[in-house]
Amino acid sequence: MARVKLSRIRNIGVVAHIDAGKTTVTERILYYTGKSYKMGEVHDGEAVMDWMPQEQERGITISSAVTTCDWRNHEIHIIDTPGHVDFTIEVERSLRVLDGAVVVFSAVEGVEPQSETVWHQADKYGVPKIAFINKMDRVGADFSNAVQMMRERFASVPLPVQAPLGESDHFRGIVDLVRMRLVTWRENTLGAALDVSEIPEDIRAEAEARRERLLETVAEADDGIAEKYLAEEPVTEAELIRAIRKATVSLKIVPVLCGAALRNKGVQLILDAVVDYLPSPEDIPPVRGVNPVTKAQEERPASDRAPFTALAFKVAMMEGRKITYVRIYSGLLKAGDEVFNATKGRREKVARLLKMHANKRERMDAAGAGDIIAVAGLKEAQTGDTLCSESKPLILESIEFYNPVISQAIEAKTPADQEKLPDVLAKISEEDPTLKVKYDEETAQTVISGMGELHLEVVVDRLQREYNIHVNTGKPRVVYRETIQKAVEAEGRFERELGEKRHFGHVRLALEPLARGAGVEIRNELAPETVPAEFHPVIEESIGEAVLSGVVAGYPVLDIRVRITGGSVKEGESSAIGYRIATQAAFREGCSKADPVLLEPIMRVDVLTPKDFMGEVIGDLNARRGEVESVNPKGPVTEIRADVPLRALFGYSTDLRSATQGRAVFSMQFLRYDKA
């Protein structure tokens, strides 16, 4: 198969808030480009890109899906991403490898919380964007308001290159402000047949005023257009498209389009805009990385002739086999090649190259710069690993993973399920780096941690459906600790006949509380004549065992200093058993006299919230016994840092979303143990 010229490749992602219409837009793109013969609808559970059973049932995207289609002799690789905050890693890793993004907004709601998140993620990786204001046919649709919200919420300049003809029930077509024409769609053709005509007289003046504003905005970003605009010379269509493309690629502006994907209006014009305004792999700066041998920064141009460099951005299990999605930045890759995993320092063998269409695969012989493909046969590769040629190694910037914010305990229902559970959870967490699994020795529970309640619900659902493992779920128990509040002295004496032999042990201990986080300190102040040296290790070891179980509720004891101050010896009767039992008795007696208390885990919580909800967020943290440490304004959002007991944080993720209309995000990590 002949390779497409690099300048004719587009790598784009479709991103948005949940329910803005991303998957519907992608389904229409596949239909109009001839990639699928019928339009799958999300609400019927028949969307091609939402192929997982969990996606079809819930009507949401959970896992990013990759496909390729052709438009105007260009090859477009598309990644359809989730909009739900619990699956934000899917958006993050997709944007890391894409050259451009189509951000979908609802004309009714405008800029929604998760669309702010994905917009900032795209900004972080310097991804050029075009915006599509969808649902223009819905009651309450307001194109100008959506554009105004983009202006206020983002640091980018929105450039409406289209205007709607009518809104809500009266939406009939689109005015193309670049080519100054009216586009309408013929009935009963599923939007495939469009008519191009002159702009009607009754809206011509408004269209010309909008085009004037478009030229002004482009002139501010492009000197060539500015000269012509100031000299009042006409700007040709080709010049204007070239200038908009240049300003879009350099992140100065964001072209804004409109339409109604569910009614099949405006989708072909998105494809035209992708080809006209979004960059090819040649238009973006060469990818940069660190040479693991020389530690020097190096770059690789987007060319088949440059040394091979690719980034693994997603791992998936398909029919029990591991496939790795990779973005090739430079060089060629053929089936059967050996590649070098520079991140792990290992060689890997490429068994097959696959072109993906959601969950369907097509074999390829070779792939080159600019391609997004799946590779079978890589055993070691994980999300974020760099694959390259061993003679010219390079490690690219990896992908940032978010820390889990919520945990749940699970246990297998049968011994057979228990046997399979650890291996299966390891496979799922390899696919999904935001899922963390740990076996808690203290509570004998397997605890899974993820980005939200829906995230964990989907993991449990997958265990059952894909791997036939049935589990019971519950809240993980909070693991407490104990400590003492005052210094005391205690002694333990043991004297008894066990079997045929008498055993003796006598120990004096001094117990002192230490500062939080100090741990356990054992000091041996015994003189050899008080207790023979051979018994000293036994006494120290016994204290080490005794601190594992406190007197309040049997939790480990922390932040305590235990001094071994004295004892006595009986010739012929002193024994290791005697000193072991005496030591533990002295420790327990000392703890009981020293005002023992429970300590609970305190978490450091970081909340990023829009300013409007700051009061509610702080009030809620106070109600959870949290101590607010700092409040830092960061542009339109505010960062609130607080220390909150873990016990009060169950369900916080859901409560925070309800309190802030889903617009706040938070992360938490263990800080210290403190008095319960």
XYZ file of C-alpha atoms in Angstrom:
676
model
C 0.000 0.000 0.000
C 1.465 3.379 -1.017
C 2.327 5.735 1.853
C 0.309 8.950 2.052
C 2.398 12.138 1.894
C 3.073 13.509 5.380
C 1.473 16.857 4.513
C -1.769 14.954 3.808
C -1.981 13.285 7.248
C -4.041 14.715 10.121
C -3.928 13.250 13.648
C -6.914 14.633 15.516
C -8.887 13.936 18.673
C -12.544 14.675 19.325
C -12.804 15.972 22.913
C -15.566 17.533 25.021
C -17.646 17.508 28.173
C -19.814 14.421 28.655
C -22.918 14.490 26.408
C -21.805 17.404 24.182
C -21.942 15.051 21.161
C -18.347 13.879 20.532
C -19.232 10.302 19.597
C -22.196 11.467 17.461
C -19.820 13.785 15.543
C -17.321 10.920 15.071
C -20.070 8.534 13.866
C -21.176 11.115 11.229
C -17.560 11.608 10.117
C -17.209 7.831 9.584
C -20.444 7.769 7.563
C -19.648 10.725 5.292
C -16.091 9.539 4.641
C -17.442 6.098 3.656
C -15.760 4.343 6.580
C -19.062 2.946 7.895
C -22.206 2.187 5.889
C -24.678 3.346 8.552
C -24.745 5.876 11.344
C -24.552 4.330 14.808
C -26.453 6.245 17.466
C -25.142 6.560 21.025
C -28.659 6.448 22.528
C -29.362 3.121 20.762
C -26.059 1.638 22.005
C -24.986 1.167 18.373
C -22.165 3.671 17.990
C -19.174 2.080 16.222
C -16.667 3.880 18.463
C -18.446 2.909 21.712
C -17.888 -0.827 21.336
C -17.486 -1.855 25.008
C -20.681 -3.308 26.570
C -20.285 -0.871 29.491
C -20.258 2.056 27.004
C -23.307 0.808 25.111
C -25.344 0.357 28.286
C -24.455 3.692 29.849
C -24.459 5.694 26.601
C -21.063 7.219 27.433
C -17.515 6.774 26.136
C -15.189 5.054 28.626
C -12.155 4.102 26.537
C -10.618 6.170 23.728
C -11.071 4.489 20.323
C -8.872 4.996 17.252
C -9.948 4.990 13.598
C -8.741 6.253 10.206
C -10.730 7.776 7.349
C -10.098 9.743 4.117
C -11.356 13.174 3.097
C -10.240 15.309 0.125
C -7.229 13.015 -0.472
C -6.122 13.415 3.146
C -5.746 10.566 5.646
C -7.323 11.501 8.976
C -6.511 9.491 12.106
C -9.185 10.143 14.731
C -9.262 9.348 18.446
C -12.737 9.588 20.046
C -12.207 10.286 23.759
C -14.393 10.058 26.893
C -15.959 13.184 28.421
C -16.456 11.834 31.944
C -13.970 13.150 34.515
C -13.366 9.608 35.863
C -11.730 8.634 32.540
C -9.705 11.801 32.064
C -6.464 9.753 31.625
C -7.861 8.580 28.258
C -8.045 12.221 27.112
C -4.629 13.044 28.593
C -2.812 10.213 26.827
C -4.629 10.873 23.544
C -3.791 14.593 23.540
C -0.159 13.719 24.291
C 0.187 12.088 20.852
C -2.218 14.160 18.713
C -1.415 17.086 16.442
C -4.838 18.739 16.596
C -8.181 18.568 18.379
C -11.831 19.181 17.556
C -13.421 20.478 20.775
C -17.196 19.983 20.768
C -19.440 22.326 22.780
C -23.201 22.224 23.247
C -24.885 25.407 21.938
C -27.286 25.263 24.902
C -24.833 24.783 27.795
C -21.815 26.465 26.179
C -18.493 25.855 27.963
C -19.041 23.069 30.526
C -16.683 21.924 33.324
C -15.076 18.942 31.619
C -14.626 20.942 28.407
C -12.558 23.393 30.484
C -10.458 20.457 31.728
C -9.835 19.023 28.236
C -9.103 22.498 26.851
C -6.407 23.033 29.510
C -5.045 19.519 28.831
C -4.746 20.427 25.127
C -3.031 23.717 26.047
C -0.553 21.792 28.247
C 0.616 19.776 25.227
C 0.378 22.748 22.812
C -2.313 21.098 20.660
C -3.985 23.409 18.063
C -7.793 23.312 18.224
C -10.923 23.979 16.234
C -14.221 24.349 18.098
C -17.555 22.940 16.919
C -20.669 24.360 18.556
C -23.093 21.449 18.317
C -26.858 21.114 18.983
C -27.761 24.374 17.169
C -31.217 22.843 16.613
C -31.967 22.460 20.345
C -34.278 24.794 22.238
C -32.137 27.397 23.993
C -29.237 27.169 21.506
C -27.198 30.398 21.488
C -24.145 30.559 19.207
C -22.967 34.023 20.313
C -23.230 33.140 24.012
C -21.128 29.969 23.505
C -18.433 32.006 21.704
C -18.522 34.649 24.464
C -18.064 31.940 27.141
C -15.013 30.639 25.245
C -13.605 34.167 25.237
C -14.064 34.523 28.997
C -12.974 31.045 30.118
C -9.954 30.392 27.878
C -6.755 32.226 27.109
C -7.332 31.567 23.366
C -9.002 33.837 20.796
C -12.131 32.196 19.300
C -12.597 33.038 15.586
C -16.107 32.279 14.256
C -15.491 31.156 10.648
C -19.196 30.258 10.322
C -22.493 31.650 11.570
C -25.783 29.761 11.963
C -28.794 30.584 9.776
C -31.447 30.580 12.505
C -31.189 28.936 15.934
C -33.096 26.155 17.816
C -36.266 25.212 15.839
C -35.376 27.701 13.095
C -31.852 26.372 12.427
C -31.751 25.818 8.635
C -28.156 26.135 7.474
C -24.687 27.609 7.918
C -23.173 30.818 6.595
C -19.545 30.165 5.595
C -17.802 33.495 6.419
C -14.510 32.515 4.729
C -16.004 31.679 1.320
C -19.087 33.918 1.838
C -21.679 31.319 0.858
C -24.719 29.622 2.397
C -24.665 25.865 2.997
C -27.937 23.938 3.495
C -28.727 20.206 3.558
C -31.235 18.338 1.430
C -33.974 16.485 3.269
C -34.018 12.652 3.212
C -30.322 12.292 2.312
C -29.092 11.831 5.936
C -27.166 15.059 5.455
C -25.014 13.571 2.677
C -26.242 16.006 -0.016
C -25.548 19.663 0.666
C -26.490 22.708 -1.398
C -24.230 25.742 -1.720
C -25.930 29.023 -2.610
C -25.662 32.805 -2.359
C -26.234 34.393 1.049
C -29.864 35.674 1.144
C -30.301 39.470 1.035
C -32.096 39.643 4.405
C -29.017 38.393 6.274
C -26.311 39.652 3.943
C -25.524 42.813 5.961
C -25.106 40.783 9.181
C -22.899 38.218 7.375
C -20.676 41.005 6.008
C -20.325 42.551 9.476
C -19.296 39.140 10.863
C -16.759 38.668 8.054
C -15.341 42.110 8.812
C -14.789 41.040 12.448
C -13.182 37.811 11.192
C -10.735 39.788 8.999
C -9.898 42.113 11.923
C -9.083 39.156 14.186
C -6.949 37.405 11.518
C -5.170 40.712 10.729
C -4.072 40.946 14.391
C -2.422 37.519 14.061
C -1.024 37.760 10.493
C 1.053 40.626 9.051
C 0.242 39.826 5.394
C -3.506 40.039 6.000
C -3.005 43.141 8.194
C -1.321 45.022 5.287
C -4.115 44.177 2.870
C -6.816 44.919 5.431
C -5.378 48.358 6.274
C -4.927 49.177 2.580
C -8.557 48.024 2.049
C -7.443 45.555 -0.641
C -9.546 42.404 -1.159
C -8.278 39.254 0.611
C -8.603 36.096 -1.508
C -10.129 32.907 -0.126
C -6.797 31.023 -0.444
C -4.878 33.778 1.411
C -7.436 33.850 4.209
C -7.404 30.041 4.656
C -3.589 30.067 4.688
C -3.506 32.833 7.336
C -6.151 31.147 9.539
C -4.243 27.871 9.331
C -0.959 29.536 10.305
C -2.555 31.337 13.274
C -4.335 28.132 14.387
C -1.149 26.042 14.250
C 0.744 28.708 16.235
C -2.078 28.612 18.875
C -3.031 32.281 18.336
C -6.644 31.590 17.360
C -9.267 28.840 17.458
C -11.621 28.648 14.417
C -15.240 28.185 15.573
C -17.780 26.202 13.525
C -21.403 25.309 14.200
C -23.986 22.665 13.325
C -26.257 19.898 14.617
C -24.523 16.504 14.421
C -27.601 14.470 15.403
C -29.560 16.169 12.559
C -26.579 15.531 10.204
C -25.815 19.226 9.635
C -22.332 20.723 9.560
C -20.169 17.595 9.809
C -18.645 17.747 6.307
C -17.579 21.326 7.080
C -15.746 20.059 10.204
C -13.784 17.699 7.926
C -13.000 20.598 5.567
C -11.784 22.653 8.544
C -9.612 19.745 9.807
C -7.926 19.591 6.389
C -7.713 23.389 5.978
C -6.733 24.560 9.457
C -5.263 21.765 11.596
C -1.569 20.819 11.251
C -0.017 17.828 9.521
C 2.895 16.081 11.318
C 5.219 18.293 9.206
C 3.688 21.505 10.576
C 4.419 20.810 14.239
C 7.895 21.275 15.768
C 10.162 18.174 15.721
C 9.630 15.942 18.749
C 12.237 16.431 21.513
C 13.656 13.932 23.985
C 16.708 12.960 26.027
C 19.381 10.618 24.723
C 19.718 8.025 27.551
C 23.427 7.525 26.766
C 24.682 11.117 26.445
C 21.853 12.711 28.543
C 21.710 15.458 25.883
C 18.460 16.888 24.443
C 17.860 15.738 20.865
C 15.067 16.162 18.354
C 13.623 14.005 15.593
C 12.026 15.555 12.500
C 8.777 14.030 11.186
C 10.299 11.997 8.358
C 10.444 8.329 7.316
C 14.192 8.771 6.774
C 14.940 9.893 10.367
C 15.798 7.276 13.053
C 12.733 5.389 14.307
C 11.036 7.020 17.345
C 7.545 6.272 18.706
C 5.573 6.679 21.934
C 3.382 3.918 23.372
C 0.320 5.775 24.623
C -2.187 3.031 25.413
C -2.209 -0.678 26.227
C -5.324 -2.784 25.639
C -6.254 -6.438 25.995
C -8.131 -7.675 22.936
C -9.409 -11.242 22.992
C -6.864 -12.037 25.696
C -3.904 -10.603 23.758
C -2.006 -7.445 24.605
C -1.860 -4.764 21.941
C 0.002 -1.489 22.305
C -1.149 1.714 20.600
C 1.783 3.785 19.356
C 2.268 7.145 17.673
C 5.226 7.076 15.287
C 7.057 10.414 15.218
C 9.925 9.517 12.874
C 11.317 6.602 10.893
C 9.698 3.429 9.555
C 8.408 0.348 11.371
C 7.806 -3.017 9.697
C 6.127 -6.161 11.009
C 8.841 -8.472 12.403
C 11.216 -5.596 13.309
C 13.072 -5.507 16.598
C 12.668 -2.211 18.451
C 14.384 -0.812 21.527
C 12.250 0.194 24.520
C 14.448 3.074 25.735
C 12.381 3.626 28.895
C 12.900 0.053 30.089
C 16.267 -0.506 28.350
C 14.958 -3.700 26.678
C 14.704 -5.014 23.110
C 11.210 -5.968 21.938
C 9.972 -7.865 18.887
C 7.093 -6.486 16.787
C 4.884 -9.414 15.757
C 2.173 -7.557 13.794
C 1.197 -4.017 12.852
C -2.525 -3.242 12.947
C -4.589 -0.352 11.659
C -7.455 0.031 14.136
C -11.077 0.907 13.485
C -12.519 0.967 17.047
C -12.229 -2.744 17.999
C -11.741 -4.017 14.421
C -8.235 -4.623 13.103
C -6.600 -4.555 9.686
C -3.080 -5.885 9.200
C -0.360 -3.636 7.800
C 3.115 -4.417 6.483
C 4.722 -1.108 7.436
C 3.985 2.225 9.072
C 5.920 5.477 9.172
C 6.153 8.993 10.589
C 2.779 10.477 11.513
C 0.963 7.125 11.823
C -1.094 6.057 14.836
C -1.249 2.263 14.863
C -1.518 -0.734 17.184
C 1.347 -3.192 17.624
C 1.006 -6.813 18.712
C 3.901 -8.674 20.333
C 5.364 -6.054 22.696
C 5.551 -7.805 26.061
C 7.238 -5.136 28.221
C 5.900 -1.869 26.744
C 3.626 0.192 28.955
C 1.807 3.517 28.632
C 4.369 6.317 28.238
C 7.299 4.145 27.068
C 9.463 5.321 24.163
C 10.234 2.838 21.374
C 13.177 3.707 19.147
C 16.130 2.404 17.186
C 18.821 0.980 19.509
C 21.649 2.723 17.652
C 19.946 6.151 18.032
C 18.121 5.926 21.387
C 15.856 8.702 22.643
C 13.444 8.964 25.591
C 10.438 11.210 24.927
C 8.528 13.039 27.649
C 6.237 10.447 29.225
C 2.543 10.806 30.050
C 1.489 12.222 33.410
C -0.834 9.997 35.407
C -3.287 11.276 37.971
C -3.254 9.971 41.528
C -6.321 7.933 42.508
C -8.801 9.772 44.719
C -11.148 7.011 45.817
C -10.730 3.443 47.061
C -12.945 0.421 47.431
C -12.343 -2.966 49.018
C -13.139 -6.068 46.956
C -12.999 -9.765 47.756
C -13.517 -12.773 45.507
C -16.642 -14.828 46.151
C -14.969 -18.223 45.649
C -11.435 -19.620 46.139
C -11.220 -20.177 42.338
C -12.001 -16.472 41.731
C -9.483 -15.465 44.412
C -6.762 -17.381 42.595
C -7.366 -15.495 39.320
C -8.036 -12.066 40.844
C -4.442 -10.729 41.335
C -3.386 -11.589 37.745
C -6.507 -10.084 36.200
C -6.234 -6.883 38.257
C -2.585 -6.606 37.152
C -3.751 -6.822 33.497
C -6.456 -4.190 33.972
C -4.073 -1.806 35.768
C -1.558 -2.213 32.922
C -4.287 -0.988 30.546
C -5.354 1.758 32.939
C -2.470 3.452 34.826
C -4.903 5.448 37.016
C -6.118 2.197 38.633
C -4.014 1.217 41.639
C -4.326 -2.176 43.362
C -2.940 -3.085 46.758
C -3.400 -5.955 49.132
C -3.820 -4.674 52.666
C -2.151 -7.111 55.059
C -3.802 -5.514 58.078
C -7.404 -5.840 56.896
C -6.828 -8.818 54.526
C -8.638 -6.874 51.794
C -7.733 -6.178 48.182
C -8.200 -2.422 47.790
C -8.647 -0.883 44.326
C -8.196 2.874 43.946
C -9.253 4.998 40.993
C -10.480 8.362 39.708
C -14.089 8.124 40.869
C -16.981 5.889 41.781
C -17.958 5.242 38.133
C -14.350 4.298 37.317
C -14.328 1.598 40.031
C -17.829 0.442 39.078
C -16.633 -0.181 35.504
C -13.561 -2.104 36.768
C -15.770 -4.401 38.884
C -18.140 -4.830 35.908
C -15.207 -5.802 33.659
C -13.971 -8.371 36.203
C -17.350 -10.048 35.985
C -18.008 -9.819 32.231
C -14.622 -10.199 30.631
C -12.916 -12.457 33.140
C -15.870 -14.187 34.847
C -14.622 -13.243 38.324
C -17.373 -12.478 40.831
C -16.478 -10.164 43.708
C -18.132 -8.621 46.748
C -17.447 -4.917 47.135
C -17.433 -2.731 50.211
C -15.802 0.312 51.711
C -12.196 -0.202 52.788
C -11.799 0.047 56.547
C -9.858 3.035 57.751
C -6.697 1.699 59.396
C -6.082 3.556 62.664
C -2.975 3.722 64.853
C -2.527 4.211 68.607
C -0.199 6.318 70.743
C 0.275 7.468 74.364
C -0.098 10.978 75.804
C 2.112 11.000 78.917
C 5.396 9.552 80.169
C 5.101 6.585 82.542
C 7.208 3.838 84.047
C 6.096 0.206 84.204
C 7.518 -3.136 85.109
C 6.743 -6.716 84.155
C 7.664 -9.789 86.140
C 7.213 -13.422 85.077
C 7.949 -16.355 87.310
C 6.387 -19.717 86.594
C 7.062 -23.369 86.044
C 6.471 -24.484 82.444
C 6.968 -28.179 81.818
C 9.830 -29.364 84.064
C 11.601 -25.979 84.198
C 11.072 -22.704 86.074
C 11.211 -19.546 83.944
C 11.973 -16.076 85.230
C 12.031 -12.624 83.676
C 11.874 -9.104 85.146
C 12.025 -5.886 83.118
C 11.471 -2.185 83.854
C 10.441 0.142 80.985
C 9.971 3.921 80.647
C 7.438 4.973 77.967
C 7.413 8.534 76.547
C 5.209 10.099 73.849
C 7.038 11.516 70.786
C 6.066 14.122 68.193
C 3.693 13.102 65.372
C 5.470 11.199 62.636
C 8.441 10.223 64.847
C 7.657 6.496 64.701
C 8.949 4.059 67.330
C 12.246 4.486 69.179
C 13.711 1.707 71.405
C 16.619 2.561 73.740
C 18.507 -0.042 75.691
C 19.840 1.488 78.957
C 20.470 -1.839 80.728
C 23.713 -2.518 82.523
C 25.056 -6.062 81.797
C 25.047 -6.882 85.534
C 21.309 -6.029 85.823
C 20.224 -8.410 83.036
C 22.723 -10.684 81.222
C 23.683 -9.365 77.753
C 22.396 -12.530 76.062
C 18.806 -11.495 76.941
C 19.082 -7.898 75.668
C 18.196 -8.773 72.001
C 15.182 -10.796 73.228
C 13.851 -7.805 75.230
C 14.318 -5.401 72.252
C 12.648 -7.869 69.890
C 9.720 -8.286 72.303
C 9.148 -4.509 72.375
C 9.158 -4.552 68.537
C 6.415 -7.199 68.646
C 4.451 -5.471 71.424
C 4.122 -2.149 69.526
C 2.249 -3.976 66.704
C -0.831 -4.271 68.900
C -1.977 -1.436 71.185
C -4.303 -1.577 74.175
C -7.185 0.566 72.810
C -8.293 -1.464 69.793
C -5.301 -3.605 68.867
C -3.883 -1.192 66.228
C -0.095 -0.622 65.923
C 1.387 1.928 68.367
C 3.251 4.936 66.905
C 5.203 7.987 68.073
C 6.557 6.402 71.237
C 9.987 6.059 72.858
C 10.520 2.899 74.933
C 13.546 2.936 77.260
C 14.649 -0.339 78.885
C 15.745 1.023 82.264
C 16.181 -2.001 84.499
C 15.294 -5.518 85.550
C 16.742 -8.350 87.572
C 18.125 -11.841 87.151
C 17.690 -15.197 88.949
C 20.524 -17.648 88.667
C 19.447 -20.804 86.825
C 15.880 -19.566 86.251
C 16.226 -16.528 83.932
C 15.173 -17.508 80.393
C 14.357 -15.997 77.014
C 10.667 -16.921 77.405
C 10.589 -15.271 80.843
C 12.027 -11.959 79.559
C 9.791 -12.016 76.442
C 6.582 -12.378 78.510
C 7.752 -9.893 81.179
C 8.607 -7.262 78.519
C 5.223 -7.533 76.793
C 3.387 -7.345 80.133
C 5.390 -4.215 81.112
C 4.638 -2.574 77.752
C 0.887 -3.251 77.978
C 0.724 -2.019 81.571
C 2.678 1.132 80.634
C 0.399 1.885 77.659
C -2.719 1.485 79.801
C -1.410 4.025 82.361
C -0.186 6.540 79.718
C -3.580 7.842 78.439
C -3.625 5.836 75.180
C -5.530 7.339 72.204
C -6.479 6.349 68.675
C -4.760 8.114 65.770
C -6.520 8.417 62.413
C -5.015 8.972 58.932
C -5.123 12.617 57.838
C -5.041 13.343 54.096
C -3.698 16.440 52.322
C -6.503 17.424 49.934
C -5.915 19.805 46.992
C -9.094 21.186 45.407
C -9.128 23.270 42.209
C -12.458 25.065 41.959
C -13.902 28.002 39.982
C -14.029 31.107 42.221
C -17.862 31.114 42.343
C -17.886 27.877 44.391
C -15.029 28.690 46.774
C -17.345 29.365 49.753
C -19.252 26.077 49.349
C -16.032 24.055 48.998
C -14.415 25.597 52.110
C -17.660 25.204 54.103
C -17.876 21.529 53.131
C -14.220 20.889 54.084
C -14.830 22.499 57.497
C -17.921 20.336 57.999
C -15.685 17.287 57.388
C -13.374 18.380 60.242
C -10.865 19.638 57.697
C -8.307 22.371 58.408
C -7.833 24.727 55.463
C -4.092 25.384 55.124
C -4.048 27.795 52.170
C -6.227 29.400 49.498
C -4.335 30.367 46.325
C -6.041 32.174 43.418
C -4.857 30.837 40.023
C -6.552 32.902 37.304
C -10.201 31.857 36.944
C -9.781 29.008 39.463
C -8.740 28.842 43.113
C -6.602 26.168 44.733
C -7.673 25.175 48.241
C -5.345 23.013 50.349
C -6.715 21.346 53.447
C -5.886 18.532 55.860
C -8.912 16.252 56.282
C -9.408 12.936 58.139
C -9.676 10.051 55.667
C -12.824 8.795 57.378
C -14.626 12.013 56.412
C -13.629 11.739 52.744
C -15.706 8.741 51.664
C -18.090 9.917 48.931
C -16.266 13.288 48.688
C -15.750 12.957 44.955
C -19.530 12.814 44.342
C -20.345 15.549 46.899
C -17.737 17.907 45.425
C -19.161 17.434 41.943
C -22.703 18.177 43.094
C -21.578 21.255 45.034
C -19.672 22.704 42.049
C -21.756 21.466 39.080
C -18.916 19.072 38.319
C -16.437 21.914 37.773
C -14.021 21.286 40.661
C -11.374 18.576 40.701
C -9.373 17.302 43.672
C -6.479 15.046 44.564
C -5.487 13.673 47.949
C -2.498 11.976 49.502
C -1.608 10.632 52.932
C -0.095 13.290 55.183
C 0.164 11.968 58.760
C -1.627 10.234 61.605
C -3.319 12.466 64.181
C -5.575 12.193 67.220
C -8.998 10.820 66.266
